[in-house]
Structure formats: C-alpha cells, structure tokens
Protein backbone atom coordinates (compact mmCIF):
# COMPACT_ATOMS: atom_id res chain seq x y z
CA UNK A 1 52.15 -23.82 81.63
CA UNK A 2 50.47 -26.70 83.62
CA UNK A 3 46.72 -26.11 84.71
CA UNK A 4 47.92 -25.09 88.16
CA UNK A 5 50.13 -22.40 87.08
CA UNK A 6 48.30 -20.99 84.71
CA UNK A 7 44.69 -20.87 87.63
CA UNK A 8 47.29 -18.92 90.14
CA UNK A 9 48.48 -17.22 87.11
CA UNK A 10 45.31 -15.59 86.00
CA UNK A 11 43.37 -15.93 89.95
CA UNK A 12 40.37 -14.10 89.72
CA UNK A 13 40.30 -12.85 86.14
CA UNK A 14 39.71 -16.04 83.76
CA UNK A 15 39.37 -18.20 87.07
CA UNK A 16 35.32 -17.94 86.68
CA UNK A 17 35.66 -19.28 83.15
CA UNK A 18 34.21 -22.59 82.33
CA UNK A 19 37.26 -26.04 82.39
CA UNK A 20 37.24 -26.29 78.75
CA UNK A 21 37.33 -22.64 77.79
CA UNK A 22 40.28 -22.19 80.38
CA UNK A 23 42.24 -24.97 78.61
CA UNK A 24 41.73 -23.64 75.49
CA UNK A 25 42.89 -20.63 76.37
CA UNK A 26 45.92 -22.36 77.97
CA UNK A 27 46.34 -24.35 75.04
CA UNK A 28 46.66 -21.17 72.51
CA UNK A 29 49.43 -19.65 74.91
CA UNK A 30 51.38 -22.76 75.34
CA UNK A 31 51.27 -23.09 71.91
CA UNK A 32 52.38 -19.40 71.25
CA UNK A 33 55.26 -20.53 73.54
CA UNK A 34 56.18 -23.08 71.67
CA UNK A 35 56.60 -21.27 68.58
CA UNK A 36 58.52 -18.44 69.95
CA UNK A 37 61.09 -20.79 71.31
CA UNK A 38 62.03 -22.53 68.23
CA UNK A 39 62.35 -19.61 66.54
CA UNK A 40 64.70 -18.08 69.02
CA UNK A 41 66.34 -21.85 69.51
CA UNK A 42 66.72 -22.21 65.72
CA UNK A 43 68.63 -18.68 65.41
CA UNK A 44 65.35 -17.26 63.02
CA UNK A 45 65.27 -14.48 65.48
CA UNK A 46 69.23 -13.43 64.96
CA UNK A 47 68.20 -13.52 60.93
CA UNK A 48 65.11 -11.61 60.91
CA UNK A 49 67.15 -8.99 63.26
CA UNK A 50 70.46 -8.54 60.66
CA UNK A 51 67.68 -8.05 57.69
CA UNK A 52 66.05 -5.87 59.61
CA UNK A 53 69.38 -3.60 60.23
CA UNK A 54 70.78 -4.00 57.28
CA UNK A 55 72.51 -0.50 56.32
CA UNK A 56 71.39 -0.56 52.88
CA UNK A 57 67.54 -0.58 53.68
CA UNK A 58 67.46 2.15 55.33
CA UNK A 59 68.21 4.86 52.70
C-alpha cells in the first residue's frame, strides 16, 4: 500500500498521526503482506492445511 492509499484508507482514524509513525505503521502491514503472499505463492498454506486435516490427528 502506497502512502496515498493507505491516508484514504485509514481517513480520519490514524490520519492525525505524526509522518513517521504513519509509515511505520504502513511499513509493518506491507510487510505482513508480504509474508502472507509467499506463503500462499509458495503452496505453505496448502501444507499447513492437509496437516491440519489429516484423519489420523483427530482421534
């Protein structure tokens, strides 16, 4: 998320923030971001799911 999507994005709650807090705020989601789409682009998510269902674990 650029800087202008993420001001009309969050208008009038974190808008009153100071510059630098906003970005690092916007930093720590884009970064969250990042790491959910390589795990879902890397097929991590499909692995953790089939563990997770596996018949046998759930006796």
């Amino acid at each position: 998320m650029n800087a202008a999507q993420f001001s009309k994005t969050f208008k009038g709650t974190l808008s009153k923030l100071k510059p630098s807090t906003r970005g690092t705020i916007n930093r720590g989601i884009n970064s969250g971001i990042d790491e959910i789409n390589s795990t879902v682009g890397s097929g991590e998510v499909m692995f953790d799911a089939i563990d997770f269902l596996k018949p046998e674990d759930k006796e």
